[in-house]
Amino acid sequence: MTMAETTRIARSVAELRACVSAWRRAGETVGVVPTMGALHRGHISLVEAARAACRRTIATIFVNPKQFGPREDFSRYPRQEEADRALLSAAGCDLLFAPPLGEMYPEGFATTVSLAGITDRWEGEARPGHFAGVATVVTKLLLQAMADKAFFGEKDYQQLRCVKRMVRDLDIPCEIVGCPTVREADGLAMSSRNVYLTPAERRVAPALHRTITALAAAARAGRSIAAETDAGRSALLAAGFAGVDYLAVVDAETLAPLAALDRPGRVLAAARLGAVRLIDNVAA
Ligand code: AMP
């Protein structure tokens, strides 16, 4: 067995660009995996997808304050760069771009990228300003890295749709690749926020995936989406969730609610378990 090389770190856009330019001059393709760190197997699956598709792989770690609401967990979001770097090295990632706050948002930063329509509902409604924060930082990261392809998880399905839309609308020369959600054995979608769950909450958490899977199957079987959505919401509350922000069957592309499954659909859900908010989705 050969020792994995330690992933290099770039802290500035200039260092990142110097590295990418050298690869480009050598005719190498580049993939980028944007993250907020606290890496788990879901993130690593994106690195693996990037490695399979591109000669060089960059992961980015930046806990982006602009995508957190004022009452959200920005300050306590898990930060563990050394452990993350070890995981990236083991996965064969070539470069970690981990800029400080001032490199991304220097004094006087004044620009926001935002989307209309696709952000009106679901996460966009529950977390005002969230997608403008995501769109702004992803635009910056894509333009900083100038990769051929960027890899995003279906775990954050609305985010993936927004990033695809934005890249098309702004002619950003990077292909957006969506990758399947990696789950724990009991179905819980891996998330950096799962560490917040108490053992009792952790036992309840897989009910979210069970519920959306059952709703997708009911919709595919032609049962009433309205009635089955109500039943799913009740099942989540009965399982121990404190509240359901949304549970819906939507058009897989526009994310508009569907009354009947007459086109490719997606079941989207967000529910609260104690102080933790979990999101998940599956194809319908
Ligand atoms: P985050 O660090 O949570 O901002 O996520 C960074 C990227 O990893 C996003 O594209 C996420 O959709 C993706 N991701 C997060 N969790 C998972 C998972 N369980 N499976 C696949 N991708 C994931």
Short mmCIF file of N, CA and C in Angstrom, two decimals, residues 33 35 39 41-53 57-59 87-88 91-94 151 179:
data_model
loop_
_atom_site.label_atom_id
_atom_site.label_comp_id
_atom_site.label_asym_id
_atom_site.label_seq_id
_atom_site.Cartn_x
_atom_site.Cartn_y
_atom_site.Cartn_z
N VAL A 33 -15.15 20.52 -5.40
CA VAL A 33 -16.19 20.08 -4.47
C VAL A 33 -16.34 21.13 -3.37
N THR A 35 -17.61 22.75 -0.01
CA THR A 35 -18.19 22.27 1.24
C THR A 35 -18.03 23.33 2.34
N LEU A 39 -16.30 17.19 7.42
CA LEU A 39 -16.54 16.25 6.32
C LEU A 39 -16.95 14.86 6.80
N ARG A 41 -18.82 10.89 4.98
CA ARG A 41 -18.75 10.07 3.77
C ARG A 41 -19.53 10.66 2.60
N GLY A 42 -20.55 11.47 2.90
CA GLY A 42 -21.29 12.14 1.82
C GLY A 42 -20.38 13.08 1.05
N HIS A 43 -19.61 13.89 1.77
CA HIS A 43 -18.67 14.79 1.10
C HIS A 43 -17.61 13.99 0.33
N ILE A 44 -17.12 12.93 0.98
CA ILE A 44 -16.05 12.15 0.34
C ILE A 44 -16.55 11.49 -0.94
N SER A 45 -17.85 11.14 -0.97
CA SER A 45 -18.39 10.56 -2.21
C SER A 45 -18.32 11.58 -3.35
N LEU A 46 -18.44 12.87 -3.02
CA LEU A 46 -18.32 13.90 -4.05
C LEU A 46 -16.87 14.01 -4.54
N VAL A 47 -15.93 13.88 -3.60
CA VAL A 47 -14.51 13.90 -3.99
C VAL A 47 -14.23 12.70 -4.90
N GLU A 48 -14.81 11.56 -4.56
CA GLU A 48 -14.59 10.36 -5.39
C GLU A 48 -15.19 10.55 -6.79
N ALA A 49 -16.36 11.17 -6.85
CA ALA A 49 -16.99 11.43 -8.16
C ALA A 49 -16.11 12.39 -8.96
N ALA A 50 -15.54 13.39 -8.29
CA ALA A 50 -14.68 14.35 -8.97
C ALA A 50 -13.41 13.65 -9.49
N ARG A 51 -12.87 12.78 -8.64
CA ARG A 51 -11.64 12.07 -9.06
C ARG A 51 -11.91 11.15 -10.24
N ALA A 52 -13.10 10.56 -10.26
CA ALA A 52 -13.43 9.65 -11.37
C ALA A 52 -13.59 10.42 -12.68
N ALA A 53 -14.02 11.69 -12.58
CA ALA A 53 -14.34 12.45 -13.80
C ALA A 53 -13.22 13.39 -14.24
N THR A 57 -8.45 17.23 -8.43
CA THR A 57 -9.61 17.51 -7.58
C THR A 57 -9.28 18.54 -6.53
N ILE A 58 -10.17 19.53 -6.42
CA ILE A 58 -10.07 20.56 -5.38
C ILE A 58 -11.28 20.39 -4.47
N ALA A 59 -11.08 20.43 -3.15
CA ALA A 59 -12.20 20.58 -2.21
C ALA A 59 -12.09 21.97 -1.60
N LEU A 87 -8.96 13.37 5.93
CA LEU A 87 -9.92 12.62 5.10
C LEU A 87 -9.71 12.92 3.62
N LEU A 88 -9.44 14.18 3.31
CA LEU A 88 -9.23 14.57 1.90
C LEU A 88 -7.95 13.94 1.37
N ALA A 91 -8.58 10.42 0.58
CA ALA A 91 -9.43 10.27 -0.60
C ALA A 91 -8.70 10.67 -1.88
N GLY A 92 -7.46 11.16 -1.75
CA GLY A 92 -6.69 11.51 -2.95
C GLY A 92 -7.03 12.86 -3.53
N CYS A 93 -7.55 13.76 -2.70
CA CYS A 93 -7.86 15.12 -3.15
C CYS A 93 -6.54 15.90 -3.30
N ASP A 94 -6.36 16.62 -4.41
CA ASP A 94 -5.08 17.29 -4.66
C ASP A 94 -4.91 18.57 -3.88
N PHE A 151 -19.11 19.50 -8.17
CA PHE A 151 -19.89 18.35 -7.69
C PHE A 151 -20.69 18.76 -6.46
N CYS A 179 -24.85 14.47 -7.29
CA CYS A 179 -24.44 13.14 -6.82
C CYS A 179 -25.42 12.64 -5.76
#
